Short mmCIF file of C-alpha atoms in Angstrom, two decimals:
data_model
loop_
_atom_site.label_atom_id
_atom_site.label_comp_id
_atom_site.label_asym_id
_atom_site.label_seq_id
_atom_site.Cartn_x
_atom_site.Cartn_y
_atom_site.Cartn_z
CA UNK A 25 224.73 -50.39 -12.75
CA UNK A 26 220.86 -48.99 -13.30
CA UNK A 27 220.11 -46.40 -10.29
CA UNK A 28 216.95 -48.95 -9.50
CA UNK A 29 216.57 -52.07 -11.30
CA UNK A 30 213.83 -54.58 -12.22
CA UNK A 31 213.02 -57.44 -14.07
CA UNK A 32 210.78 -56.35 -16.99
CA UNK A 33 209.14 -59.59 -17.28
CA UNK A 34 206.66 -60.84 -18.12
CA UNK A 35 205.91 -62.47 -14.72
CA UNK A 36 203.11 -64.97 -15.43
CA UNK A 37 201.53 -66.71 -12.06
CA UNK A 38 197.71 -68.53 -12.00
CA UNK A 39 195.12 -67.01 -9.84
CA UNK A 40 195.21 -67.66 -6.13
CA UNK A 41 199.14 -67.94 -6.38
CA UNK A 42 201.78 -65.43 -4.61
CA UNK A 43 203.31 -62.91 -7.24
CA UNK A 44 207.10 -62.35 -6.37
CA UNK A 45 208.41 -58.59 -7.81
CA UNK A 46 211.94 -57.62 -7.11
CA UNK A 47 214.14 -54.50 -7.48
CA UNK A 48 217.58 -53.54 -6.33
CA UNK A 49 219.04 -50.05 -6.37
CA UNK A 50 222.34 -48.05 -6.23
CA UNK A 51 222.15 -45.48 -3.82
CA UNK A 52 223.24 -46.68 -0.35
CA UNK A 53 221.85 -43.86 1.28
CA UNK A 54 218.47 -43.94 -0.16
CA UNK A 55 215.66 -43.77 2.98
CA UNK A 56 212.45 -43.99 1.16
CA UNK A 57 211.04 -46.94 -1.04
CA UNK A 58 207.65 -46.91 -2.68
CA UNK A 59 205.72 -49.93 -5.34
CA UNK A 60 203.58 -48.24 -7.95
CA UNK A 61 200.76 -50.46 -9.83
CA UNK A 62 200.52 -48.89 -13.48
CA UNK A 63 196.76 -50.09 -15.60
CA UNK A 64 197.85 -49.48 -19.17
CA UNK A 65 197.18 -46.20 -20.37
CA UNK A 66 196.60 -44.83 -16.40
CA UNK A 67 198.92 -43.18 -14.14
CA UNK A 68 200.44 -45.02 -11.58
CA UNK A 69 198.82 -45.45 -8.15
CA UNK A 70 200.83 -46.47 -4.94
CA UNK A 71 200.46 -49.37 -3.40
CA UNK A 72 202.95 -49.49 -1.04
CA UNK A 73 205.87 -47.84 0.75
CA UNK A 74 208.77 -48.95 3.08
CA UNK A 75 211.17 -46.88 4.93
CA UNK A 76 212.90 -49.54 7.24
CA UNK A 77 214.17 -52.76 7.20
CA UNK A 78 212.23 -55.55 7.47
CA UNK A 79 208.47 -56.69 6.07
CA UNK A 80 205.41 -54.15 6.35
CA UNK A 81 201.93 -55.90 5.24
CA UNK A 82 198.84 -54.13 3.58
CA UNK A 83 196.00 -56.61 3.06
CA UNK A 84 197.41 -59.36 0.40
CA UNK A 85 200.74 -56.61 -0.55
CA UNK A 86 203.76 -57.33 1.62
CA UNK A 87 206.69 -55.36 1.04
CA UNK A 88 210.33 -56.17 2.29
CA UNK A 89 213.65 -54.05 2.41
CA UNK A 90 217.21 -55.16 2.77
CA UNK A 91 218.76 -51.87 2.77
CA UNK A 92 222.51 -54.09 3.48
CA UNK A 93 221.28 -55.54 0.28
CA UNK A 94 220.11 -52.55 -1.39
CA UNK A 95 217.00 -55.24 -2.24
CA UNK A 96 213.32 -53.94 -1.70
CA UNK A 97 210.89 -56.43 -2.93
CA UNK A 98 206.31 -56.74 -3.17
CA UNK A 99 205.03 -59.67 -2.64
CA UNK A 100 201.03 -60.24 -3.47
CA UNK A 101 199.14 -63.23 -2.13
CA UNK A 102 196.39 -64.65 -3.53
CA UNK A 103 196.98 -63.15 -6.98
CA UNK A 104 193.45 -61.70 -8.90
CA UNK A 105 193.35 -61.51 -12.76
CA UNK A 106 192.76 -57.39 -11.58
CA UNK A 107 196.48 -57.38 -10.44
CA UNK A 108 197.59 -58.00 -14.02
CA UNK A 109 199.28 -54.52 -14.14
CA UNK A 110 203.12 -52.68 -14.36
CA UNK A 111 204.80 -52.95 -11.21
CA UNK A 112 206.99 -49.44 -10.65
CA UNK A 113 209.74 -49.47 -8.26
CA UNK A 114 210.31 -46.11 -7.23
CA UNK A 115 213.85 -45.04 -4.74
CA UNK A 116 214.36 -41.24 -3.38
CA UNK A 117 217.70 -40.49 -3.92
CA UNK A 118 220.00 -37.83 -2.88
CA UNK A 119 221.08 -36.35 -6.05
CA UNK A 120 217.22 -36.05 -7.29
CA UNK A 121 215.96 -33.96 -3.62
CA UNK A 122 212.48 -34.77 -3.23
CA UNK A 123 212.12 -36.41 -6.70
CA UNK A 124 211.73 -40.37 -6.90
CA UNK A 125 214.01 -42.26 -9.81
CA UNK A 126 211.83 -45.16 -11.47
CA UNK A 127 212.47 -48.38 -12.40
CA UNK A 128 211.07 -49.35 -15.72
CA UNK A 129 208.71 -51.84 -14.13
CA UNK A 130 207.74 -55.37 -14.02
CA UNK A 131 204.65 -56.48 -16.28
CA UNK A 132 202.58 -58.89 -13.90
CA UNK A 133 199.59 -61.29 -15.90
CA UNK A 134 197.55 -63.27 -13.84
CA UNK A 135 195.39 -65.85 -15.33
CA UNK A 136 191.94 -67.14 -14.42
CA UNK B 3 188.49 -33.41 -3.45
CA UNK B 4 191.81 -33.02 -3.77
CA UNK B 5 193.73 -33.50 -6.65
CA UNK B 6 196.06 -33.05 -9.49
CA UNK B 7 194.97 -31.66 -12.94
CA UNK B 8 196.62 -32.05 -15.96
CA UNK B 9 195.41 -30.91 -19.38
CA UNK B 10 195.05 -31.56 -22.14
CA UNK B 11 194.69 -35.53 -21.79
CA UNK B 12 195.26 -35.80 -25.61
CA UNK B 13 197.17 -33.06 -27.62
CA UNK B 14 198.86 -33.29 -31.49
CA UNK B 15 201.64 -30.92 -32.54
CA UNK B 16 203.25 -30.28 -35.14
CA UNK B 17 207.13 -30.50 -35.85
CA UNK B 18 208.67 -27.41 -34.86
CA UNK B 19 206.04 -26.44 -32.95
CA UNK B 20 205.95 -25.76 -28.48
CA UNK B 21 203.69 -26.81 -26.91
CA UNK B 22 202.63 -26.24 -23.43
CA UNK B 23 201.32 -28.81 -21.05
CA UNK B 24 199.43 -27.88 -17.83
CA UNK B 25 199.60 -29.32 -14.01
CA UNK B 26 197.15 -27.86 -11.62
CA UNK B 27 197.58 -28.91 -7.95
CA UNK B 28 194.96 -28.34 -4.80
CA UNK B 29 197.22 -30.78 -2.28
CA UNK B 30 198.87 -27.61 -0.61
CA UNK B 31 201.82 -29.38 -1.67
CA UNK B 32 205.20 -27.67 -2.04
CA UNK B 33 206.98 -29.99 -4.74
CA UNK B 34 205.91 -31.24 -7.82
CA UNK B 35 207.42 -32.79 -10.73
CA UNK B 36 207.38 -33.80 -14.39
CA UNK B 37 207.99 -37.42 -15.63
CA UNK B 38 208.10 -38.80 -19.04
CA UNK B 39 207.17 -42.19 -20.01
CA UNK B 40 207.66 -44.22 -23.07
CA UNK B 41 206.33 -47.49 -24.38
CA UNK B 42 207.27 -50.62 -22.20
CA UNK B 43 209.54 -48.35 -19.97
CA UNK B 44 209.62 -46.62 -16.37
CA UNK B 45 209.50 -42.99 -15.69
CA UNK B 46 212.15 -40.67 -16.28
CA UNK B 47 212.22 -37.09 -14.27
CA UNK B 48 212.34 -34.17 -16.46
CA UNK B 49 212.20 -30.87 -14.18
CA UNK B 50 211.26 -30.92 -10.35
CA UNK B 51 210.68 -28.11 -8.61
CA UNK B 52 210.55 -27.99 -4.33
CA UNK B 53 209.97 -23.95 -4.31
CA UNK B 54 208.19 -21.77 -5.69
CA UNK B 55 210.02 -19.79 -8.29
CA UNK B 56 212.99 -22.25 -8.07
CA UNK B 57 213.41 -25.64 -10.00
CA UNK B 58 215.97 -27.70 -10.98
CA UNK B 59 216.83 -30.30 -13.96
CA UNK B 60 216.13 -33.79 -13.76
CA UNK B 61 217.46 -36.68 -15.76
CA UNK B 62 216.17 -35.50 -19.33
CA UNK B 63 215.84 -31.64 -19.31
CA UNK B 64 216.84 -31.23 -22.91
CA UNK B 65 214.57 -29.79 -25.18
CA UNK B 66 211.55 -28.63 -22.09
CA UNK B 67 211.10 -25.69 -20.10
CA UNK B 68 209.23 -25.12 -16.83
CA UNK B 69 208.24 -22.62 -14.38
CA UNK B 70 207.06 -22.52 -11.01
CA UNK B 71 205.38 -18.67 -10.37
CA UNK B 72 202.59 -20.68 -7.88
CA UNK B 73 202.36 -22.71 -5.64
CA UNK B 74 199.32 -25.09 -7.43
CA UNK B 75 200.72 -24.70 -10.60
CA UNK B 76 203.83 -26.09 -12.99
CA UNK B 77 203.28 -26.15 -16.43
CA UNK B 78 206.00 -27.71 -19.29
CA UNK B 79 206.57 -26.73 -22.01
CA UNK B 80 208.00 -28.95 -24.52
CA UNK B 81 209.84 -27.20 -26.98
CA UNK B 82 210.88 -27.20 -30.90
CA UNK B 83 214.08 -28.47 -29.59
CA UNK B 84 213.10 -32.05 -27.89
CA UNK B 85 213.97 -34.69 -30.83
CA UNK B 86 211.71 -37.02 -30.02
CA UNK B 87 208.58 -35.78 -27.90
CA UNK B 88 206.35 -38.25 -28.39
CA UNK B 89 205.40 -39.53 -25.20
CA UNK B 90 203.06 -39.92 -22.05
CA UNK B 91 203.98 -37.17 -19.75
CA UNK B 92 202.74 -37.33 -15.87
CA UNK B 93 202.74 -34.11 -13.80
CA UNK B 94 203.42 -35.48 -9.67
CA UNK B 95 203.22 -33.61 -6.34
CA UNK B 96 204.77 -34.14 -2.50
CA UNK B 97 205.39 -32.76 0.29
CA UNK B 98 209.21 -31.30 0.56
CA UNK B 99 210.08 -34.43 3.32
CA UNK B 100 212.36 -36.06 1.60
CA UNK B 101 212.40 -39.28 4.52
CA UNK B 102 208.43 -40.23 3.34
CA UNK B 103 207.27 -38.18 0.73
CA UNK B 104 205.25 -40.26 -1.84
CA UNK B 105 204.06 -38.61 -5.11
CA UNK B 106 200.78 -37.98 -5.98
CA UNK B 107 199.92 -38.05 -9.91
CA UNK B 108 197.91 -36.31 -12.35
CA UNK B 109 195.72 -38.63 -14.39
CA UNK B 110 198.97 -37.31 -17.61
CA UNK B 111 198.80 -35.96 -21.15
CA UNK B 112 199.74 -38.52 -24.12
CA UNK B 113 201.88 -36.03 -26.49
CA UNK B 114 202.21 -36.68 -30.31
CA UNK B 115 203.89 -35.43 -32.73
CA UNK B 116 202.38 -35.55 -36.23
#
């Protein structure tokens, strides 16, 4: 099993739509969750983080954790063409300290 | 403002030839990190370091070196040795608290290897 884990996508969705982004990770003990939005050729930026179960909102970003799951997931409403980025899933585990282990992302496009 | 400086955005080596890859840091942070990315994939830890003067190995240490004499600064070195250093490398810093610390990133340097 892949420490974190995402669907690589393409995820496609119209403008105006809800944009669904899932991960799932290994490390039971893992405390601190964080989405990354990637432009192509930039460094990520963070968009989100999550440290307890449950759903936290920022403006049109949701994000939920299931930590009996091991399941964090993004959800963004009322999708803009601008969102059409890399979605990075990012996990602290214990082995790794203060260090964050990646996922390799989920490609969002969202069409006018 | 604070910040995280990398340099050089662009740089061409060589085969055979180390290069050295700089991160600056004004955040007052303690840890900071080193992350390579490739083409269509996630990021992958190289070195972190929490301390100064002490750093530890991440997921792909082979083939780089680091160092961590100051506090603001944590260059890489990416040595003869790596195979295959082509790549987009991203210098990151935190704070040490390990329950909420997100990373901050430097804007990276796109290595490649003529």
């Amino acid at each position: 099993q892949k420490e974190v884990e995402q669907n690589s996508g393409p995820l496609s969705v119209p403008e105006g739509a809800i944009a669904s982004l899932n991960c799932t990770y290994s490390d039971r003990g893992s405390q601190s969750f964080f989405w990354y939005r990637q432009y192509s050729g930039k460094s990520p930026e963070l968009i989100m983080s999550i440290y307890s179960n449950g759903d936290k909102e920022d403006g049109r970003f949701t994000a939920q954790l299931n930590k009996a799951s091991q399941y964090v997931s993004l959800l963004i409403r009322d999708s803009q063409p601008s969102d059409s980025a890399t979605y990075l899933c990012a996990v602290n585990m214990f082995r790794a300290g203060t260090a964050l282990i990646f996922g390799k992302g989920t490609t969002l496009s969202v069409s006018s | 403002d604070g910040g995280i400086t990398q340099s050089p955005k662009y740089l061409f080596r060589k085969e055979g030839q180390n290069v050295t890859l700089s991160c600056e840091q004004n955040l007052n942070h303690d840890a900071m990190y080193w992350y390579r990315q490739d083409p269509g994939q996630g990021l992958r830890l190289i070195y972190y370091s929490q301390i100064v003067n002490d750093f530890q190995k991440g997921d792909i240490a082979e083939g780089y070196s680091v160092s961590r004499e100051k506090k603001e600064s944590f260059p890489l070195t990416v040595t003869s040795a790596q195979k295959n250093p082509t790549a987009f490398y991203l210098c990151a810093s935190s704070t040490r608290d390990r329950n909420t610390g997100e990373l901050f990133f430097g804007e990276g340097s796109r290595l490649t290897v003529l």
